[in-house]
Amino acid sequence: MALKKLVAGNWKMHGLSSDLGEVRAIAAAAQDYPNVDVVLCVPAILIERAARAVPGFAIGGQDVHSEEKGAHTGCTSALMLLDAGASLTIVGHSERREAQRESDDEVKAKVEAALSVGLGVILCVGESIEVRERGDAVAAVVAQLEGSLPDTLAGEAELAIAYEPIWAIGTGKIPTTGEIAEMHAAIRGKLKERYGSDGDAMRILYGGSVKPSNAGEIFSIADVDGALVGGASLKAADFIPIVAAAAAVEGADTIA
Ligand code: PGA
């Protein structure tokens, strides 16, 4: 089943008031591609200003706390993200799983907290280079996914999965089309096992060194329903060609 593609930008720890012009440029250009969903996940402190700058364009967060509120200095709740104008948030990015030592259990709790208040989620999974070289990538990613998925799909908020091999993030290296197809098929299998037909409707994004030059090929792989883009999402000049590549292959999954 061909799903409408989702191209998400992850600005990580980049973005000041002076970058709101880039947010406006991306939002304006994205209107030319109505057959693609586009979202920019900006630093939490920029969400409200970004959302006000581009009404009607989707703005997301990059992390969320698992509790509704309380004594958690420096953290941001799902309701706070919604209140600021975010429609979804990234959860379980490998940079957080590594640097903040987020476990699958913690990631799962964050996903459930977001979905329960109507905040969509892009849940990230991905293997290290050691695991890939050992030949264990599919089993490791499926196990990570199993441990991070919510018990139930509460409400209408979207849950998308992003497969991001850690060794492909910010390195310019990407897996082969066959490796991406194999992993996305395995993720789809797990989603269907867990959620039945709802698992067919969940978008599976690829992330890790997606650029204008490789996006078209990546988007034509079966079960690649979009991309999570880091470095190339910071400038409209890089990001919009990726959105255009998604628009061009919409409905045409070819590489199995
Ligand atoms: P990259 O980052 O596109 O710069 O490789 C992707 C990500 O970390 O989400």
Tab-separated table of C-alpha atoms and ligand atoms in Angstrom, residues 8-12 90 93-95 124 162 164-174 206-211 227-233 242, ligand 1:
chain	number	residue	atom	x	y	z
A	8	ALA	CA	10.536	15.520	8.369
A	9	GLY	CA	13.411	17.862	9.097
A	10	ASN	CA	15.343	17.432	12.336
A	11	TRP	CA	17.127	20.667	13.155
A	12	LYS	CA	18.775	19.143	16.253
A	90	ILE	CA	10.623	12.866	17.502
A	93	HIS	CA	16.556	9.506	18.431
A	94	SER	CA	19.864	7.619	18.630
A	95	GLU	CA	21.634	10.774	19.812
A	124	CYS	CA	13.433	6.313	15.888
A	162	ALA	CA	12.083	6.257	11.457
A	164	GLU	CA	18.051	5.512	11.163
A	165	PRO	CA	21.236	3.414	11.105
A	166	ILE	CA	23.502	5.199	13.606
A	167	TRP	CA	26.487	4.846	11.290
A	168	ALA	CA	24.616	6.667	8.502
A	169	ILE	CA	23.719	9.761	10.550
A	170	GLY	CA	25.743	12.777	9.520
A	171	THR	CA	28.395	10.608	7.852
A	172	GLY	CA	27.424	10.662	4.184
A	173	LYS	CA	27.241	6.833	4.270
A	174	ILE	CA	23.953	5.105	3.544
A	206	TYR	CA	14.357	6.298	6.378
A	207	GLY	CA	16.904	8.610	8.034
A	208	GLY	CA	20.663	9.015	7.822
A	209	SER	CA	22.495	11.176	5.260
A	210	VAL	CA	19.432	11.776	3.077
A	211	LYS	CA	20.416	14.410	0.488
A	227	ALA	CA	12.513	10.552	5.357
A	228	LEU	CA	13.873	12.046	8.554
A	229	VAL	CA	16.479	14.558	7.435
A	230	GLY	CA	19.086	16.198	9.652
A	231	GLY	CA	21.806	18.340	8.076
A	232	ALA	CA	20.033	18.773	4.744
A	233	SER	CA	16.907	20.177	6.443
A	242	ILE	CA	14.180	16.283	-1.056
B	1	PGA	P1	21.466	13.469	8.907
B	1	PGA	O1	20.682	13.230	10.294
B	1	PGA	O2	20.427	13.620	7.824
B	1	PGA	O3	22.279	14.723	9.140
B	1	PGA	O4	22.317	12.262	8.668
B	1	PGA	C1	19.522	12.463	10.357
B	1	PGA	C2	19.008	12.379	11.775
B	1	PGA	O5	19.808	12.273	12.711
B	1	PGA	O6	17.784	12.442	12.011
